PDB file of C-alpha atoms in Angstrom:
ATOM      1  CA  ASP A   1     -13.132 -17.185   0.931  1.00  0.00           C
ATOM      2  CA  GLY A   2     -11.545 -14.989  -1.712  1.00  0.00           C
ATOM      3  CA  GLY A   3      -8.295 -13.347  -0.891  1.00  0.00           C
ATOM      4  CA  ILE A   4      -4.563 -13.073  -1.331  1.00  0.00           C
ATOM      5  CA  THR A   5      -2.255 -15.576   0.301  1.00  0.00           C
ATOM      6  CA  GLN A   6       1.385 -14.801   0.879  1.00  0.00           C
ATOM      7  CA  SER A   7       3.926 -17.295   2.124  1.00  0.00           C
ATOM      8  CA  PRO A   8       5.988 -17.625   4.114  1.00  0.00           C
ATOM      9  CA  LYS A   9       4.945 -15.052   6.741  1.00  0.00           C
ATOM     10  CA  TYR A  10       8.436 -14.972   8.204  1.00  0.00           C
ATOM     11  CA  LEU A  11      11.667 -15.858   6.453  1.00  0.00           C
ATOM     12  CA  PHE A  12      15.287 -15.731   7.452  1.00  0.00           C
ATOM     13  CA  ARG A  13      18.011 -15.724   4.849  1.00  0.00           C
ATOM     14  CA  LYS A  14      21.741 -15.730   4.896  1.00  0.00           C
ATOM     15  CA  GLU A  15      23.563 -13.134   2.868  1.00  0.00           C
ATOM     16  CA  GLY A  16      24.209 -14.276  -0.680  1.00  0.00           C
ATOM     17  CA  GLN A  17      21.134 -16.493  -0.906  1.00  0.00           C
ATOM     18  CA  ASN A  18      18.208 -16.000  -3.227  1.00  0.00           C
ATOM     19  CA  VAL A  19      14.746 -16.390  -1.759  1.00  0.00           C
ATOM     20  CA  THR A  20      11.315 -16.585  -3.389  1.00  0.00           C
ATOM     21  CA  LEU A  21       8.170 -15.165  -1.821  1.00  0.00           C
ATOM     22  CA  SER A  22       4.890 -16.663  -2.916  1.00  0.00           C
ATOM     23  CA  CYS A  23       1.715 -14.718  -3.715  1.00  0.00           C
ATOM     24  CA  GLU A  24      -1.522 -16.388  -4.792  1.00  0.00           C
ATOM     25  CA  GLN A  25      -4.928 -14.741  -5.304  1.00  0.00           C
ATOM     26  CA  ASN A  26      -8.347 -16.247  -5.978  1.00  0.00           C
ATOM     27  CA  LEU A  27     -10.114 -12.937  -6.578  1.00  0.00           C
ATOM     28  CA  ASN A  28      -9.874 -13.272 -10.361  1.00  0.00           C
ATOM     29  CA  HIS A  29      -8.015  -9.962 -10.471  1.00  0.00           C
ATOM     30  CA  ASP A  30      -6.026  -9.044 -13.556  1.00  0.00           C
ATOM     31  CA  ALA A  31      -3.370  -6.899 -11.906  1.00  0.00           C
ATOM     32  CA  MET A  32      -0.898  -7.858  -9.202  1.00  0.00           C
ATOM     33  CA  TYR A  33       1.779  -5.881  -7.392  1.00  0.00           C
ATOM     34  CA  TRP A  34       4.718  -6.232  -5.046  1.00  0.00           C
ATOM     35  CA  TYR A  35       5.507  -3.505  -2.541  1.00  0.00           C
ATOM     36  CA  ARG A  36       8.229  -3.219   0.019  1.00  0.00           C
ATOM     37  CA  GLN A  37       7.800  -1.444   3.364  1.00  0.00           C
ATOM     38  CA  ASP A  38      10.630  -0.324   5.638  1.00  0.00           C
ATOM     39  CA  PRO A  39      10.090   1.104   9.137  1.00  0.00           C
ATOM     40  CA  GLY A  40       8.822   4.671   9.027  1.00  0.00           C
ATOM     41  CA  GLN A  41       8.532   4.648   5.256  1.00  0.00           C
ATOM     42  CA  GLY A  42       5.705   4.337   2.826  1.00  0.00           C
ATOM     43  CA  LEU A  43       5.175   1.389   0.557  1.00  0.00           C
ATOM     44  CA  ARG A  44       7.487   1.356  -2.420  1.00  0.00           C
ATOM     45  CA  LEU A  45       6.577  -0.445  -5.638  1.00  0.00           C
ATOM     46  CA  ILE A  46       8.937  -3.200  -6.743  1.00  0.00           C
ATOM     47  CA  TYR A  47       7.143  -4.798  -9.715  1.00  0.00           C
ATOM     48  CA  TYR A  48       3.657  -4.925 -11.109  1.00  0.00           C
ATOM     49  CA  SER A  49       1.806  -6.993 -13.659  1.00  0.00           C
ATOM     50  CA  GLN A  50      -1.281  -5.985 -15.593  1.00  0.00           C
ATOM     51  CA  ILE A  51      -1.891  -9.348 -17.290  1.00  0.00           C
ATOM     52  CA  VAL A  52      -0.448 -12.821 -17.522  1.00  0.00           C
ATOM     53  CA  ASN A  53       3.024 -13.082 -19.052  1.00  0.00           C
ATOM     54  CA  ASP A  54       3.609  -9.351 -18.714  1.00  0.00           C
ATOM     55  CA  PHE A  55       5.163  -7.308 -15.933  1.00  0.00           C
ATOM     56  CA  GLN A  56       6.900  -3.945 -15.440  1.00  0.00           C
ATOM     57  CA  LYS A  57       9.517  -2.605 -13.093  1.00  0.00           C
ATOM     58  CA  GLY A  58       8.413  -0.332 -10.332  1.00  0.00           C
ATOM     59  CA  ASP A  59      10.506   2.231  -8.524  1.00  0.00           C
ATOM     60  CA  ILE A  60      12.905  -0.146  -6.774  1.00  0.00           C
ATOM     61  CA  ALA A  61      13.209  -3.232  -9.015  1.00  0.00           C
ATOM     62  CA  GLU A  62      16.975  -3.677  -8.749  1.00  0.00           C
ATOM     63  CA  GLY A  63      17.867  -6.969  -7.077  1.00  0.00           C
ATOM     64  CA  TYR A  64      14.390  -8.439  -7.555  1.00  0.00           C
ATOM     65  CA  SER A  65      12.739 -10.597 -10.198  1.00  0.00           C
ATOM     66  CA  VAL A  66       9.179 -11.776 -10.825  1.00  0.00           C
ATOM     67  CA  SER A  67       7.159 -13.997 -13.123  1.00  0.00           C
ATOM     68  CA  ARG A  68       3.480 -14.086 -14.052  1.00  0.00           C
ATOM     69  CA  GLU A  69       2.797 -17.428 -15.704  1.00  0.00           C
ATOM     70  CA  LYS A  70      -0.675 -17.771 -14.224  1.00  0.00           C
ATOM     71  CA  LYS A  71      -3.319 -15.185 -13.437  1.00  0.00           C
ATOM     72  CA  GLU A  72      -3.464 -16.352  -9.829  1.00  0.00           C
ATOM     73  CA  SER A  73       0.234 -16.294  -9.051  1.00  0.00           C
ATOM     74  CA  PHE A  74       2.923 -13.591  -8.897  1.00  0.00           C
ATOM     75  CA  PRO A  75       6.039 -14.841  -7.067  1.00  0.00           C
ATOM     76  CA  LEU A  76       8.851 -12.463  -6.124  1.00  0.00           C
ATOM     77  CA  THR A  77      12.489 -13.546  -5.976  1.00  0.00           C
ATOM     78  CA  VAL A  78      14.822 -11.511  -3.811  1.00  0.00           C
ATOM     79  CA  THR A  79      18.263 -12.085  -5.259  1.00  0.00           C
ATOM     80  CA  SER A  80      21.673 -11.755  -3.693  1.00  0.00           C
ATOM     81  CA  ALA A  81      22.089  -8.553  -5.711  1.00  0.00           C
ATOM     82  CA  GLN A  82      19.568  -6.779  -3.476  1.00  0.00           C
ATOM     83  CA  LYS A  83      21.777  -4.827  -1.059  1.00  0.00           C
ATOM     84  CA  ASN A  84      19.291  -4.287   1.715  1.00  0.00           C
ATOM     85  CA  PRO A  85      16.663  -7.022   1.536  1.00  0.00           C
ATOM     86  CA  THR A  86      15.451  -6.999   5.151  1.00  0.00           C
ATOM     87  CA  ALA A  87      11.925  -5.580   4.926  1.00  0.00           C
ATOM     88  CA  PHE A  88       8.199  -6.292   5.021  1.00  0.00           C
ATOM     89  CA  TYR A  89       7.008  -7.423   1.577  1.00  0.00           C
ATOM     90  CA  LEU A  90       3.421  -6.916   0.539  1.00  0.00           C
ATOM     91  CA  CYS A  91       1.655  -8.459  -2.426  1.00  0.00           C
ATOM     92  CA  ALA A  92      -1.495  -6.816  -3.722  1.00  0.00           C
ATOM     93  CA  SER A  93      -4.017  -7.194  -6.504  1.00  0.00           C
ATOM     94  CA  SER A  94      -6.652  -5.079  -8.194  1.00  0.00           C
ATOM     95  CA  PRO A  95      -9.500  -5.968 -10.528  1.00  0.00           C
ATOM     96  CA  GLN A  96      -7.911  -4.224 -13.470  1.00  0.00           C
ATOM     97  CA  GLY A  97      -4.570  -2.722 -14.258  1.00  0.00           C
ATOM     98  CA  THR A  98      -5.586   0.305 -16.254  1.00  0.00           C
ATOM     99  CA  GLY A  99      -8.490   2.617 -16.734  1.00  0.00           C
ATOM    100  CA  VAL A 100     -10.430   3.754 -13.705  1.00  0.00           C
ATOM    101  CA  ALA A 101      -8.273   3.257 -10.672  1.00  0.00           C
ATOM    102  CA  GLY A 102      -9.501   0.632  -8.326  1.00  0.00           C
ATOM    103  CA  GLU A 103      -8.500  -0.220  -4.840  1.00  0.00           C
ATOM    104  CA  LEU A 104      -5.600  -2.486  -4.017  1.00  0.00           C
ATOM    105  CA  PHE A 105      -6.262  -5.581  -1.940  1.00  0.00           C
ATOM    106  CA  PHE A 106      -3.295  -6.724   0.125  1.00  0.00           C
ATOM    107  CA  GLY A 107      -2.058 -10.044   1.362  1.00  0.00           C
ATOM    108  CA  GLU A 108      -0.874 -10.421   4.953  1.00  0.00           C
ATOM    109  CA  GLY A 109       2.728  -9.795   4.034  1.00  0.00           C
ATOM    110  CA  SER A 110       6.033 -11.625   4.300  1.00  0.00           C
ATOM    111  CA  ARG A 111       8.699 -10.417   6.678  1.00  0.00           C
ATOM    112  CA  LEU A 112      12.194 -11.164   5.389  1.00  0.00           C
ATOM    113  CA  THR A 113      15.224 -10.889   7.633  1.00  0.00           C
ATOM    114  CA  VAL A 114      18.750 -11.282   6.328  1.00  0.00           C
ATOM    115  CA  LEU A 115      21.146 -12.611   8.924  1.00  0.00           C
TER     116      LEU A 115
ATOM    117  CA  GLN B   1       9.909  17.149  -2.731  1.00  0.00           C
ATOM    118  CA  LYS B   2       8.313  13.846  -1.800  1.00  0.00           C
ATOM    119  CA  GLU B   3       5.393  12.730  -3.935  1.00  0.00           C
ATOM    120  CA  VAL B   4       3.179  12.285  -0.887  1.00  0.00           C
ATOM    121  CA  GLU B   5       3.686  14.165   2.368  1.00  0.00           C
ATOM    122  CA  GLN B   6       2.168  13.131   5.657  1.00  0.00           C
ATOM    123  CA  ASN B   7       2.953  14.141   9.206  1.00  0.00           C
ATOM    124  CA  SER B   8       4.429  11.038  10.815  1.00  0.00           C
ATOM    125  CA  GLY B   9       2.864  11.772  14.193  1.00  0.00           C
ATOM    126  CA  PRO B  10       2.027  10.341  16.557  1.00  0.00           C
ATOM    127  CA  LEU B  11      -1.255  12.188  16.598  1.00  0.00           C
ATOM    128  CA  SER B  12      -2.761  11.659  20.014  1.00  0.00           C
ATOM    129  CA  VAL B  13      -6.476  12.262  20.566  1.00  0.00           C
ATOM    130  CA  PRO B  14      -8.822  11.371  23.427  1.00  0.00           C
ATOM    131  CA  GLU B  15     -11.546   8.798  22.934  1.00  0.00           C
ATOM    132  CA  GLY B  16     -14.648  10.365  21.409  1.00  0.00           C
ATOM    133  CA  ALA B  17     -12.794  13.253  19.782  1.00  0.00           C
ATOM    134  CA  ILE B  18     -12.355  13.982  16.076  1.00  0.00           C
ATOM    135  CA  ALA B  19      -9.029  12.914  14.585  1.00  0.00           C
ATOM    136  CA  SER B  20      -7.871  14.891  11.565  1.00  0.00           C
ATOM    137  CA  LEU B  21      -5.237  13.405   9.275  1.00  0.00           C
ATOM    138  CA  ASN B  22      -3.739  15.355   6.405  1.00  0.00           C
ATOM    139  CA  CYS B  23      -1.882  14.580   3.212  1.00  0.00           C
ATOM    140  CA  THR B  24      -0.462  16.615   0.336  1.00  0.00           C
ATOM    141  CA  TYR B  25       0.555  15.195  -3.020  1.00  0.00           C
ATOM    142  CA  SER B  26       2.680  16.391  -5.903  1.00  0.00           C
ATOM    143  CA  ASP B  27       0.971  15.082  -9.053  1.00  0.00           C
ATOM    144  CA  ARG B  28      -1.583  17.646 -10.206  1.00  0.00           C
ATOM    145  CA  GLY B  29      -2.992  15.182 -12.733  1.00  0.00           C
ATOM    146  CA  SER B  30      -3.939  12.512 -10.254  1.00  0.00           C
ATOM    147  CA  GLN B  31      -7.621  11.657 -10.102  1.00  0.00           C
ATOM    148  CA  SER B  32      -7.803   8.954  -7.475  1.00  0.00           C
ATOM    149  CA  PHE B  33      -6.986   9.069  -3.786  1.00  0.00           C
ATOM    150  CA  PHE B  34      -7.108   6.499  -1.048  1.00  0.00           C
ATOM    151  CA  TRP B  35      -6.775   6.166   2.698  1.00  0.00           C
ATOM    152  CA  TYR B  36      -5.500   2.886   4.091  1.00  0.00           C
ATOM    153  CA  ARG B  37      -5.332   1.853   7.726  1.00  0.00           C
ATOM    154  CA  GLN B  38      -2.450  -0.328   8.875  1.00  0.00           C
ATOM    155  CA  TYR B  39      -2.266  -1.912  12.296  1.00  0.00           C
ATOM    156  CA  SER B  40       1.193  -2.668  13.615  1.00  0.00           C
ATOM    157  CA  GLY B  41       2.679  -5.705  11.886  1.00  0.00           C
ATOM    158  CA  LYS B  42      -0.319  -6.105   9.584  1.00  0.00           C
ATOM    159  CA  SER B  43      -1.053  -5.276   5.968  1.00  0.00           C
ATOM    160  CA  PRO B  44      -2.889  -2.114   4.885  1.00  0.00           C
ATOM    161  CA  GLU B  45      -6.657  -2.194   4.476  1.00  0.00           C
ATOM    162  CA  LEU B  46      -8.634   0.304   2.439  1.00  0.00           C
ATOM    163  CA  ILE B  47     -10.979   2.511   4.423  1.00  0.00           C
ATOM    164  CA  MET B  48     -11.816   5.321   1.992  1.00  0.00           C
ATOM    165  CA  SER B  49     -11.431   6.235  -1.653  1.00  0.00           C
ATOM    166  CA  ILE B  50     -12.247   9.637  -3.129  1.00  0.00           C
ATOM    167  CA  TYR B  51     -12.187  10.827  -6.730  1.00  0.00           C
ATOM    168  CA  SER B  52     -13.994  14.193  -6.746  1.00  0.00           C
ATOM    169  CA  ASN B  53     -13.430  17.462  -4.973  1.00  0.00           C
ATOM    170  CA  GLY B  54     -15.389  17.822  -1.774  1.00  0.00           C
ATOM    171  CA  ASP B  55     -16.330  15.481   1.033  1.00  0.00           C
ATOM    172  CA  LYS B  56     -17.164  11.810   1.062  1.00  0.00           C
ATOM    173  CA  GLU B  57     -18.623  10.259   4.181  1.00  0.00           C
ATOM    174  CA  ASP B  58     -18.697   6.617   5.229  1.00  0.00           C
ATOM    175  CA  GLY B  59     -19.815   5.972   8.781  1.00  0.00           C
ATOM    176  CA  ARG B  60     -17.431   7.706  11.168  1.00  0.00           C
ATOM    177  CA  PHE B  61     -14.981   8.492   8.360  1.00  0.00           C
ATOM    178  CA  THR B  62     -14.998  11.521   6.080  1.00  0.00           C
ATOM    179  CA  ALA B  63     -12.492  12.037   3.294  1.00  0.00           C
ATOM    180  CA  GLN B  64     -11.976  15.535   1.931  1.00  0.00           C
ATOM    181  CA  LEU B  65     -10.303  16.312  -1.376  1.00  0.00           C
ATOM    182  CA  ASN B  66      -9.112  19.657  -2.721  1.00  0.00           C
ATOM    183  CA  LYS B  67      -7.370  19.137  -6.053  1.00  0.00           C
ATOM    184  CA  ALA B  68      -6.511  22.808  -6.494  1.00  0.00           C
ATOM    185  CA  SER B  69      -4.533  22.738  -3.260  1.00  0.00           C
ATOM    186  CA  GLN B  70      -3.339  19.144  -3.849  1.00  0.00           C
ATOM    187  CA  TYR B  71      -4.618  18.218  -0.446  1.00  0.00           C
ATOM    188  CA  VAL B  72      -6.584  15.291   0.909  1.00  0.00           C
ATOM    189  CA  SER B  73      -7.637  14.694   4.489  1.00  0.00           C
ATOM    190  CA  LEU B  74      -9.352  12.077   6.602  1.00  0.00           C
ATOM    191  CA  LEU B  75     -11.574  12.886   9.568  1.00  0.00           C
ATOM    192  CA  ILE B  76     -12.453  10.213  12.093  1.00  0.00           C
ATOM    193  CA  ARG B  77     -15.388  11.148  14.294  1.00  0.00           C
ATOM    194  CA  ASP B  78     -15.992   9.657  17.738  1.00  0.00           C
ATOM    195  CA  SER B  79     -12.489   8.181  17.759  1.00  0.00           C
ATOM    196  CA  GLN B  80     -12.115   4.814  19.464  1.00  0.00           C
ATOM    197  CA  PRO B  81      -9.005   3.096  20.846  1.00  0.00           C
ATOM    198  CA  SER B  82      -9.461   0.533  18.052  1.00  0.00           C
ATOM    199  CA  ASP B  83      -8.756   3.341  15.566  1.00  0.00           C
ATOM    200  CA  SER B  84      -5.182   3.489  16.843  1.00  0.00           C
ATOM    201  CA  ALA B  85      -3.112   2.592  13.794  1.00  0.00           C
ATOM    202  CA  THR B  86      -1.023   4.120  11.040  1.00  0.00           C
ATOM    203  CA  TYR B  87      -3.014   5.785   8.279  1.00  0.00           C
ATOM    204  CA  LEU B  88      -1.489   5.753   4.816  1.00  0.00           C
ATOM    205  CA  CYS B  89      -2.476   8.240   2.156  1.00  0.00           C
ATOM    206  CA  ALA B  90      -2.089   7.077  -1.459  1.00  0.00           C
ATOM    207  CA  PHE B  91      -2.802   8.381  -4.914  1.00  0.00           C
ATOM    208  CA  ARG B  92      -2.770   6.845  -8.327  1.00  0.00           C
ATOM    209  CA  GLY B  93       0.532   7.465 -10.073  1.00  0.00           C
ATOM    210  CA  PRO B  94       1.041   8.646 -13.636  1.00  0.00           C
ATOM    211  CA  GLY B  95       1.179   6.495 -16.733  1.00  0.00           C
ATOM    212  CA  GLY B  96      -2.352   5.215 -16.983  1.00  0.00           C
ATOM    213  CA  TYR B  97      -1.668   2.158 -14.893  1.00  0.00           C
ATOM    214  CA  ASN B  98      -3.301   1.386 -11.611  1.00  0.00           C
ATOM    215  CA  LYS B  99      -0.196   1.987  -9.506  1.00  0.00           C
ATOM    216  CA  LEU B 100      -0.577   3.616  -6.143  1.00  0.00           C
ATOM    217  CA  ILE B 101       2.020   5.891  -4.592  1.00  0.00           C
ATOM    218  CA  PHE B 102       1.959   5.847  -0.813  1.00  0.00           C
ATOM    219  CA  GLY B 103       2.915   8.288   1.883  1.00  0.00           C
ATOM    220  CA  ALA B 104       4.867   7.152   4.940  1.00  0.00           C
ATOM    221  CA  GLY B 105       1.757   7.323   7.083  1.00  0.00           C
ATOM    222  CA  THR B 106       0.538   9.116  10.193  1.00  0.00           C
ATOM    223  CA  ARG B 107       0.429   7.182  13.431  1.00  0.00           C
ATOM    224  CA  LEU B 108      -2.777   7.817  15.349  1.00  0.00           C
ATOM    225  CA  ALA B 109      -3.097   7.022  19.053  1.00  0.00           C
ATOM    226  CA  VAL B 110      -6.548   7.226  20.641  1.00  0.00           C
ATOM    227  CA  HIS B 111      -6.364   7.175  24.414  1.00  0.00           C
ATOM    228  CA  PRO B 112      -9.270   6.372  26.778  1.00  0.00           C
TER     229      PRO B 112
END
């Protein structure tokens, strides 16, 4: 079945450690996104990518990094520079990155807790 | 002013009633609006999209858009306990890219 797979679902990290969240899609979508959700808040955009080998910062990119070497994959690294990394991280994709807006399709999310 | 405003709720309605969820947005130029449903601990799922002024119906759901008032709403008819979730309003942000800006969501509780 087509979809977006995020891993791991739950992750615990010690302060000062980098951690990488995986996101893979087999929907053949061009665009991919990373959002962060905190309790009682809306989703906030971290990074997005319209095509392979290209990505842009979203509203809260500080302390995060991404890569887009393959169309199917858009991993997110949460670095030690991110001051408040405990959150629910959501990866999404859409058929195209520009033009007529399409819907976003979300993965199941990764819940990161910093101990 | 927040880009997307939603009442956080909870909005409590009895089973079978109409639930009305509201959202206002700040970007007058936006053309695309979405309602997502999010169950606790799960990821959002799209339930409605609307691009033109007026109403759009899909089963028990009706989305209403008024661009002049920068207002979008979602009506859920014959509410069921399974509709209990947080409903996120979103609109396409500026810049020509397909980025969505989300509200914090309204929690809906449908009680038997």
